[in-house]
CSV table of N, CA and C in Angstrom, one decimal:
chain,number,residue,atom,x,y,z
A,26,MET,N,-19.3,16.8,1.0
A,26,MET,CA,-19.3,16.0,2.1
A,26,MET,C,-18.9,16.8,3.4
A,27,MET,N,-17.9,17.6,3.3
A,27,MET,CA,-17.4,18.4,4.4
A,27,MET,C,-18.5,19.4,4.7
A,28,ASP,N,-19.1,20.0,3.7
A,28,ASP,CA,-20.2,21.0,3.9
A,28,ASP,C,-21.3,20.4,4.7
A,29,GLU,N,-21.7,19.1,4.4
A,29,GLU,CA,-22.7,18.4,5.1
A,29,GLU,C,-22.4,18.2,6.6
A,30,LEU,N,-21.1,17.9,6.8
A,30,LEU,CA,-20.7,17.6,8.2
A,30,LEU,C,-20.7,19.0,9.0
A,31,ASN,N,-20.2,20.0,8.4
A,31,ASN,CA,-20.3,21.3,9.0
A,31,ASN,C,-21.7,21.8,9.3
A,32,GLU,N,-22.6,21.5,8.4
A,32,GLU,CA,-24.0,21.9,8.5
A,32,GLU,C,-24.6,21.1,9.7
A,33,MET,N,-24.2,19.8,9.8
A,33,MET,CA,-24.7,18.9,10.8
A,33,MET,C,-24.3,19.5,12.2
A,34,LYS,N,-23.0,19.9,12.3
A,34,LYS,CA,-22.5,20.4,13.5
A,34,LYS,C,-23.3,21.7,14.0
A,35,THR,N,-23.5,22.5,13.0
A,35,THR,CA,-24.3,23.8,13.2
A,35,THR,C,-25.7,23.5,13.7
A,36,LYS,N,-26.3,22.5,13.1
A,36,LYS,CA,-27.7,22.1,13.5
A,36,LYS,C,-27.7,21.6,14.9
A,37,VAL,N,-26.7,20.7,15.3
A,37,VAL,CA,-26.6,20.1,16.6
A,37,VAL,C,-26.5,21.2,17.6
A,38,THR,N,-25.6,22.2,17.4
A,38,THR,CA,-25.4,23.3,18.3
A,38,THR,C,-26.6,24.1,18.5
A,39,LYS,N,-27.3,24.4,17.4
A,39,LYS,CA,-28.6,25.2,17.5
A,39,LYS,C,-29.6,24.4,18.3
A,40,MET,N,-29.7,23.1,18.1
A,40,MET,CA,-30.7,22.3,18.8
A,40,MET,C,-30.4,22.4,20.3
A,41,GLU,N,-29.1,22.3,20.7
A,41,GLU,CA,-28.8,22.4,22.1
A,41,GLU,C,-29.2,23.7,22.7
A,42,GLN,N,-29.0,24.7,22.0
A,42,GLN,CA,-29.4,26.1,22.5
A,42,GLN,C,-30.9,26.2,22.5
A,43,GLN,N,-31.6,25.8,21.5
A,43,GLN,CA,-33.0,26.0,21.4
A,43,GLN,C,-33.8,25.1,22.4
A,44,GLU,N,-33.4,23.9,22.5
A,44,GLU,CA,-34.1,22.9,23.2
A,44,GLU,C,-33.6,22.6,24.6
A,45,ASN,N,-32.4,23.2,24.9
A,45,ASN,CA,-31.8,23.0,26.2
A,45,ASN,C,-31.5,21.5,26.5
A,46,VAL,N,-31.1,20.8,25.4
A,46,VAL,CA,-30.8,19.4,25.5
A,46,VAL,C,-29.5,19.1,26.1
A,47,CYS,N,-29.4,18.0,26.7
A,47,CYS,CA,-28.1,17.6,27.4
A,47,CYS,C,-26.9,17.7,26.4
A,48,ILE,N,-26.0,18.4,26.8
A,48,ILE,CA,-24.8,18.7,26.0
A,48,ILE,C,-24.0,17.4,25.8
A,49,GLY,N,-24.0,16.5,26.8
A,49,GLY,CA,-23.2,15.3,26.8
A,49,GLY,C,-23.6,14.4,25.7
A,50,GLN,N,-24.9,14.3,25.4
A,50,GLN,CA,-25.4,13.5,24.4
A,50,GLN,C,-25.0,13.9,23.0
A,51,PHE,N,-25.0,15.2,22.8
A,51,PHE,CA,-24.6,15.8,21.5
A,51,PHE,C,-23.1,15.8,21.4
A,52,ALA,N,-22.4,15.8,22.5
A,52,ALA,CA,-20.9,15.8,22.4
A,52,ALA,C,-20.4,14.5,21.8
A,53,LYS,N,-21.1,13.4,22.1
A,53,LYS,CA,-20.8,12.1,21.5
A,53,LYS,C,-21.0,12.2,20.0
A,54,HIS,N,-22.1,12.8,19.6
A,54,HIS,CA,-22.4,12.9,18.2
A,54,HIS,C,-21.3,13.8,17.5
A,55,LEU,N,-21.0,14.9,18.1
A,55,LEU,CA,-20.0,15.8,17.5
A,55,LEU,C,-18.6,15.1,17.4
A,56,ALA,N,-18.3,14.3,18.4
A,56,ALA,CA,-17.0,13.5,18.4
A,56,ALA,C,-17.0,12.6,17.2
A,57,ARG,N,-18.2,11.9,17.0
A,57,ARG,CA,-18.3,11.0,15.8
A,57,ARG,C,-18.2,11.7,14.5
A,58,ILE,N,-18.7,12.9,14.4
A,58,ILE,CA,-18.6,13.7,13.2
A,58,ILE,C,-17.2,14.1,13.0
A,59,ASP,N,-16.5,14.4,14.0
A,59,ASP,CA,-15.0,14.7,13.9
A,59,ASP,C,-14.2,13.5,13.4
A,60,GLU,N,-14.6,12.3,13.9
A,60,GLU,CA,-13.9,11.1,13.4
A,60,GLU,C,-14.2,10.9,11.9
A,61,MET,N,-15.4,11.2,11.5
A,61,MET,CA,-15.8,11.0,10.1
A,61,MET,C,-15.0,12.0,9.3
A,62,GLU,N,-14.9,13.2,9.7
A,62,GLU,CA,-14.1,14.2,9.0
A,62,GLU,C,-12.7,13.7,8.8
A,63,ALA,N,-12.1,13.2,9.9
A,63,ALA,CA,-10.7,12.7,9.8
A,63,ALA,C,-10.6,11.6,8.8
A,64,GLN,N,-11.6,10.7,8.7
A,64,GLN,CA,-11.6,9.6,7.8
A,64,GLN,C,-11.7,10.1,6.4
A,65,ILE,N,-12.6,11.0,6.2
A,65,ILE,CA,-12.8,11.6,4.9
A,65,ILE,C,-11.5,12.3,4.4
A,66,ASN,N,-10.8,13.0,5.2
A,66,ASN,CA,-9.6,13.7,4.9
A,66,ASN,C,-8.5,12.6,4.5
A,67,GLU,N,-8.5,11.5,5.3
A,67,GLU,CA,-7.5,10.5,5.0
A,67,GLU,C,-7.8,9.8,3.6
A,68,LEU,N,-9.1,9.6,3.3
A,68,LEU,CA,-9.4,9.0,2.0
A,68,LEU,C,-9.1,10.0,0.9
A,69,LYS,N,-9.3,11.3,1.1
A,69,LYS,CA,-8.9,12.2,0.1
A,69,LYS,C,-7.4,12.2,-0.2
A,70,GLU,N,-6.6,12.1,0.9
A,70,GLU,CA,-5.2,12.0,0.8
A,70,GLU,C,-4.8,10.7,0.0
A,71,MET,N,-5.5,9.6,0.3
A,71,MET,CA,-5.2,8.4,-0.5
A,71,MET,C,-5.5,8.6,-2.0
A,72,GLN,N,-6.6,9.3,-2.3
A,72,GLN,CA,-6.9,9.5,-3.7
A,72,GLN,C,-5.9,10.4,-4.4
A,73,LYS,N,-5.3,11.3,-3.6
A,73,LYS,CA,-4.3,12.2,-4.2
A,73,LYS,C,-3.0,11.6,-4.2
A,74,GLY,N,-2.8,10.5,-3.5
A,74,GLY,CA,-1.5,9.9,-3.5
A,74,GLY,C,-0.5,10.7,-2.7
A,75,THR,N,-1.0,11.3,-1.6
A,75,THR,CA,-0.1,12.1,-0.8
A,75,THR,C,0.3,11.4,0.5
A,76,LEU,N,0.2,10.1,0.5
A,76,LEU,CA,0.5,9.3,1.7
A,76,LEU,C,2.0,9.3,1.9
A,77,PRO,N,2.5,9.0,3.1
A,77,PRO,CA,3.9,9.1,3.4
A,77,PRO,C,4.8,8.2,2.5
A,78,THR,N,5.9,8.8,2.1
A,78,THR,CA,6.9,8.0,1.4
A,78,THR,C,8.2,7.9,2.2
A,79,CYS,N,9.1,7.2,1.7
A,79,CYS,CA,10.4,7.0,2.5
A,79,CYS,C,11.1,8.4,2.6
A,80,SER,N,10.9,9.3,1.7
A,80,SER,CA,11.6,10.6,1.8
A,80,SER,C,10.9,11.5,2.9
A,81,GLN,N,9.7,11.2,3.3
A,81,GLN,CA,9.1,12.1,4.3
A,81,GLN,C,9.6,11.8,5.7
A,82,SER,N,9.5,12.8,6.5
A,82,SER,CA,10.1,12.7,7.9
A,82,SER,C,9.3,11.7,8.7
A,83,VAL,N,9.9,11.3,9.8
A,83,VAL,CA,9.3,10.3,10.7
A,83,VAL,C,8.0,11.0,11.3
A,84,ALA,N,8.1,12.3,11.6
A,84,ALA,CA,6.9,13.0,12.2
A,84,ALA,C,5.8,13.0,11.2
A,85,GLU,N,6.0,13.2,10.0
A,85,GLU,CA,5.0,13.2,9.0
A,85,GLU,C,4.4,11.8,8.8
A,86,GLN,N,5.2,10.8,8.9
A,86,GLN,CA,4.7,9.4,8.8
A,86,GLN,C,3.9,9.0,10.0
A,87,LYS,N,4.2,9.5,11.2
A,87,LYS,CA,3.5,9.2,12.4
A,87,LYS,C,2.0,9.7,12.3
A,88,ARG,N,1.8,10.8,11.6
A,88,ARG,CA,0.5,11.4,11.4
A,88,ARG,C,-0.4,10.4,10.7
A,89,HIS,N,0.1,9.5,9.8
A,89,HIS,CA,-0.7,8.6,9.0
A,89,HIS,C,-0.8,7.2,9.6
A,90,ARG,N,-0.2,7.0,10.8
A,90,ARG,CA,-0.3,5.7,11.4
A,90,ARG,C,-1.7,5.5,11.9
A,91,PHE,N,-2.2,4.2,11.9
A,91,PHE,CA,-3.5,3.9,12.4
A,91,PHE,C,-3.6,2.5,13.0
A,92,LYS,N,-4.8,2.1,13.4
A,92,LYS,CA,-4.9,0.8,13.9
A,92,LYS,C,-6.1,0.1,13.2
A,93,ILE,N,-6.0,-1.2,13.2
A,93,ILE,CA,-7.1,-2.0,12.6
A,93,ILE,C,-7.5,-3.1,13.7
A,94,TYR,N,-8.6,-3.7,13.5
A,94,TYR,CA,-9.1,-4.8,14.3
A,94,TYR,C,-9.1,-6.1,13.5
A,95,VAL,N,-8.7,-7.2,14.2
A,95,VAL,CA,-8.7,-8.5,13.6
A,95,VAL,C,-9.7,-9.3,14.4
A,96,LYS,N,-10.8,-9.7,13.7
A,96,LYS,CA,-11.9,-10.5,14.4
A,96,LYS,C,-11.5,-12.0,14.1
A,97,MET,N,-11.3,-12.7,15.2
A,97,MET,CA,-10.9,-14.1,15.1
A,97,MET,C,-12.1,-15.0,15.2
A,98,MET,N,-12.0,-16.3,14.7
A,98,MET,CA,-13.1,-17.2,14.7
A,98,MET,C,-13.6,-17.6,16.1
A,99,ASN,N,-12.7,-17.4,17.1
A,99,ASN,CA,-13.2,-17.7,18.5
A,99,ASN,C,-13.9,-16.6,19.2
A,100,GLY,N,-14.1,-15.5,18.4
A,100,GLY,CA,-14.9,-14.4,18.9
A,100,GLY,C,-14.0,-13.2,19.5
A,101,ARG,N,-12.8,-13.5,19.7
A,101,ARG,CA,-11.9,-12.5,20.2
A,101,ARG,C,-11.5,-11.5,19.1
A,102,THR,N,-11.2,-10.3,19.5
A,102,THR,CA,-10.8,-9.3,18.6
A,102,THR,C,-9.4,-8.8,19.0
A,103,LEU,N,-8.5,-8.8,18.0
A,103,LEU,CA,-7.1,-8.4,18.2
A,103,LEU,C,-7.0,-7.0,17.6
A,104,THR,N,-6.3,-6.1,18.3
A,104,THR,CA,-6.0,-4.8,17.8
A,104,THR,C,-4.6,-4.7,17.4
A,105,LEU,N,-4.4,-4.3,16.1
A,105,LEU,CA,-3.0,-4.0,15.6
A,105,LEU,C,-2.9,-2.5,15.4
A,106,SER,N,-1.9,-2.0,16.1
A,106,SER,CA,-1.7,-0.5,16.1
A,106,SER,C,-0.4,-0.2,15.3
A,107,ASP,N,-0.2,1.1,15.2
A,107,ASP,CA,1.0,1.7,14.6
A,107,ASP,C,1.2,1.2,13.1
A,108,LEU,N,0.1,1.1,12.4
A,108,LEU,CA,0.2,0.6,11.0
A,108,LEU,C,0.2,1.8,10.0
A,109,LEU,N,0.7,1.5,8.8
A,109,LEU,CA,0.8,2.5,7.8
A,109,LEU,C,0.0,1.9,6.6
A,110,PRO,N,-0.6,2.8,5.7
A,110,PRO,CA,-1.3,2.3,4.6
A,110,PRO,C,-0.4,1.5,3.6
A,111,SER,N,0.9,1.6,3.8
A,111,SER,CA,1.8,0.9,2.9
A,111,SER,C,2.2,-0.5,3.5
A,112,ASN,N,1.7,-0.8,4.7
A,112,ASN,CA,2.0,-2.2,5.2
A,112,ASN,C,1.3,-3.2,4.3
A,113,THR,N,2.0,-4.3,4.0
A,113,THR,CA,1.4,-5.4,3.2
A,113,THR,C,0.6,-6.3,4.1
A,114,ILE,N,-0.3,-7.1,3.4
A,114,ILE,CA,-1.0,-8.1,4.2
A,114,ILE,C,-0.1,-9.1,4.8
A,115,GLU,N,1.0,-9.5,4.1
A,115,GLU,CA,2.0,-10.4,4.7
A,115,GLU,C,2.5,-9.8,6.0
A,116,GLU,N,2.8,-8.5,6.0
A,116,GLU,CA,3.3,-7.9,7.3
A,116,GLU,C,2.2,-8.0,8.4
A,117,ILE,N,1.0,-7.9,8.0
A,117,ILE,CA,-0.1,-8.0,9.0
A,117,ILE,C,-0.1,-9.4,9.5
A,118,LYS,N,0.0,-10.4,8.6
A,118,LYS,CA,0.0,-11.8,9.0
A,118,LYS,C,1.2,-12.1,10.0
A,119,THR,N,2.3,-11.5,9.7
A,119,THR,CA,3.5,-11.7,10.5
A,119,THR,C,3.2,-11.1,11.9
A,120,LYS,N,2.6,-10.0,12.0
A,120,LYS,CA,2.2,-9.4,13.3
A,120,LYS,C,1.3,-10.4,14.1
A,121,ILE,N,0.3,-10.9,13.4
A,121,ILE,CA,-0.6,-11.9,14.0
A,121,ILE,C,0.1,-13.1,14.5
A,122,GLU,N,1.0,-13.6,13.6
A,122,GLU,CA,1.8,-14.8,14.0
A,122,GLU,C,2.6,-14.5,15.3
A,123,ARG,N,3.2,-13.4,15.4
A,123,ARG,CA,4.0,-13.0,16.6
A,123,ARG,C,3.1,-12.9,17.8
A,124,ILE,N,1.9,-12.4,17.7
A,124,ILE,CA,1.0,-12.2,18.8
A,124,ILE,C,0.3,-13.5,19.2
A,125,GLU,N,-0.3,-14.1,18.2
A,125,GLU,CA,-1.2,-15.3,18.5
A,125,GLU,C,-0.5,-16.6,18.2
A,126,GLY,N,0.6,-16.7,17.5
A,126,GLY,CA,1.3,-17.9,17.3
A,126,GLY,C,0.6,-18.7,16.1
A,127,ILE,N,-0.2,-18.1,15.3
A,127,ILE,CA,-0.8,-18.7,14.2
A,127,ILE,C,0.1,-18.6,13.0
A,128,LEU,N,0.5,-19.7,12.4
A,128,LEU,CA,1.5,-19.6,11.3
A,128,LEU,C,0.9,-18.8,10.1
A,129,ILE,N,1.7,-18.1,9.5
A,129,ILE,CA,1.3,-17.3,8.3
A,129,ILE,C,0.5,-18.1,7.3
A,130,ASP,N,1.1,-19.3,7.0
A,130,ASP,CA,0.5,-20.2,6.0
A,130,ASP,C,-0.9,-20.7,6.4
A,131,HIS,N,-1.3,-20.6,7.7
A,131,HIS,CA,-2.6,-21.1,8.2
A,131,HIS,C,-3.6,-19.9,8.3
A,132,GLN,N,-3.1,-18.7,8.0
A,132,GLN,CA,-4.0,-17.6,8.1
A,132,GLN,C,-4.7,-17.2,6.8
A,133,ARG,N,-6.0,-16.9,6.9
A,133,ARG,CA,-6.8,-16.4,5.7
A,133,ARG,C,-7.4,-15.1,6.2
A,134,LEU,N,-7.1,-14.0,5.6
A,134,LEU,CA,-7.7,-12.7,6.0
A,134,LEU,C,-8.7,-12.3,5.0
A,135,LEU,N,-9.8,-11.8,5.5
A,135,LEU,CA,-10.9,-11.3,4.6
A,135,LEU,C,-11.3,-9.9,5.1
A,136,PHE,N,-11.6,-9.1,4.1
A,136,PHE,CA,-12.1,-7.7,4.3
A,136,PHE,C,-13.1,-7.4,3.2
A,137,ALA,N,-14.3,-7.0,3.7
A,137,ALA,CA,-15.4,-6.7,2.7
A,137,ALA,C,-15.7,-7.9,1.9
A,138,GLU,N,-15.7,-9.1,2.5
A,138,GLU,CA,-16.0,-10.3,1.9
A,138,GLU,C,-15.0,-10.8,0.8
A,139,ARG,N,-13.8,-10.2,0.8
A,139,ARG,CA,-12.8,-10.5,-0.2
A,139,ARG,C,-11.6,-11.1,0.6
A,140,ARG,N,-11.0,-12.1,0.0
A,140,ARG,CA,-9.7,-12.7,0.6
A,140,ARG,C,-8.6,-11.7,0.2
A,141,LEU,N,-7.8,-11.4,1.2
A,141,LEU,CA,-6.7,-10.5,1.0
A,141,LEU,C,-5.4,-11.2,0.5
A,142,ASN,N,-4.8,-10.6,-0.5
A,142,ASN,CA,-3.6,-11.1,-1.1
A,142,ASN,C,-2.4,-10.6,-0.3
A,143,ASP,N,-1.5,-11.5,0.0
A,143,ASP,CA,-0.3,-11.2,0.8
A,143,ASP,C,0.5,-10.0,0.2
A,144,SER,N,0.6,-9.9,-1.1
A,144,SER,CA,1.4,-8.8,-1.7
A,144,SER,C,0.8,-7.5,-1.7
A,145,HIS,N,-0.5,-7.4,-1.4
A,145,HIS,CA,-1.2,-6.1,-1.5
A,145,HIS,C,-1.0,-5.3,-0.2
A,146,THR,N,-1.1,-4.0,-0.3
A,146,THR,CA,-1.0,-3.2,0.9
A,146,THR,C,-2.4,-2.9,1.5
A,147,LEU,N,-2.4,-2.3,2.7
A,147,LEU,CA,-3.7,-2.0,3.3
A,147,LEU,C,-4.4,-0.9,2.4
A,148,LYS,N,-3.6,0.0,1.8
A,148,LYS,CA,-4.2,1.0,0.9
A,148,LYS,C,-4.8,0.3,-0.3
A,149,ASP,N,-4.1,-0.7,-0.9
A,149,ASP,CA,-4.7,-1.4,-2.0
A,149,ASP,C,-6.0,-2.0,-1.7
A,150,CYS,N,-6.2,-2.5,-0.5
A,150,CYS,CA,-7.4,-3.2,0.0
A,150,CYS,C,-8.5,-2.2,0.5
A,151,ASN,N,-8.2,-0.9,0.5
A,151,ASN,CA,-9.1,0.1,1.0
A,151,ASN,C,-9.3,-0.1,2.5
A,152,ILE,N,-8.3,-0.6,3.2
A,152,ILE,CA,-8.4,-0.7,4.7
A,152,ILE,C,-7.9,0.6,5.3
A,153,ILE,N,-8.7,1.2,6.1
A,153,ILE,CA,-8.4,2.5,6.7
A,153,ILE,C,-8.4,2.3,8.3
A,154,ASN,N,-8.1,3.4,8.9
A,154,ASN,CA,-8.1,3.4,10.4
A,154,ASN,C,-9.4,3.0,10.9
A,155,GLY,N,-9.4,2.0,11.9
A,155,GLY,CA,-10.6,1.5,12.5
A,155,GLY,C,-11.3,0.4,11.8
A,156,SER,N,-10.7,0.0,10.6
A,156,SER,CA,-11.4,-1.1,9.9
A,156,SER,C,-11.2,-2.5,10.6
A,157,THR,N,-12.1,-3.4,10.4
A,157,THR,CA,-12.1,-4.7,10.9
A,157,THR,C,-11.9,-5.7,9.8
A,158,ILE,N,-10.9,-6.5,10.0
A,158,ILE,CA,-10.7,-7.6,9.0
A,158,ILE,C,-10.9,-8.9,9.8
A,159,HIS,N,-11.2,-10.0,9.1
A,159,HIS,CA,-11.6,-11.3,9.7
A,159,HIS,C,-10.5,-12.3,9.4
A,160,LEU,N,-10.1,-13.0,10.4
A,160,LEU,CA,-9.1,-14.1,10.4
A,160,LEU,C,-9.8,-15.4,10.4
A,161,PHE,N,-9.5,-16.2,9.4
A,161,PHE,CA,-9.9,-17.6,9.4
A,161,PHE,C,-8.6,-18.5,9.4
A,162,GLN,N,-8.7,-19.6,10.1
A,162,GLN,CA,-7.5,-20.5,10.2
A,162,GLN,C,-7.7,-21.6,9.3
A,163,ARG,N,-6.7,-21.9,8.4
A,163,ARG,CA,-6.7,-23.1,7.6
A,163,ARG,C,-6.4,-24.3,8.4
A,164,ALA,N,-7.0,-25.4,8.2
A,164,ALA,CA,-6.7,-26.6,8.9
A,164,ALA,C,-5.2,-27.0,8.5
A,165,CYS,N,-4.5,-27.5,9.5
A,165,CYS,CA,-3.1,-27.8,9.3
A,165,CYS,C,-2.8,-29.0,8.4
A,166,GLY,N,-3.8,-29.8,8.2
A,166,GLY,CA,-3.6,-31.0,7.3
A,166,GLY,C,-2.7,-32.1,7.9
A,167,CYS,N,-2.6,-32.1,9.2
A,167,CYS,CA,-1.8,-33.1,9.9
A,167,CYS,C,-2.4,-34.5,9.8
């Protein structure tokens, strides 16, 4: 996968030189390739089990922090930042409750068409930096 990304970068650079194409257009594509490389590296770390632990320094843990988006039923999108793969779904719901005032018991979170279990971590659910989860509100039953 990394070889393919490097090859793609090389091709883009050659095309710029040969065709005298606008560098700005390709800069966007190169930035996206760099983002993909970062995500691939993060996934590799997850597979190796080298994500931050309590014994690692704060600086090391900050490297692994990321943000996710929460798409709400009203069409708004909430951004949750400074998250770790070890955060639980219940912790995510607590953040949503603090920001939006929606009680934890009334929240239903879905990712990849699956309902998320409160005791699972973001890592367990394969949620990575930039992922979007969906929030559905349960009727209060009043």
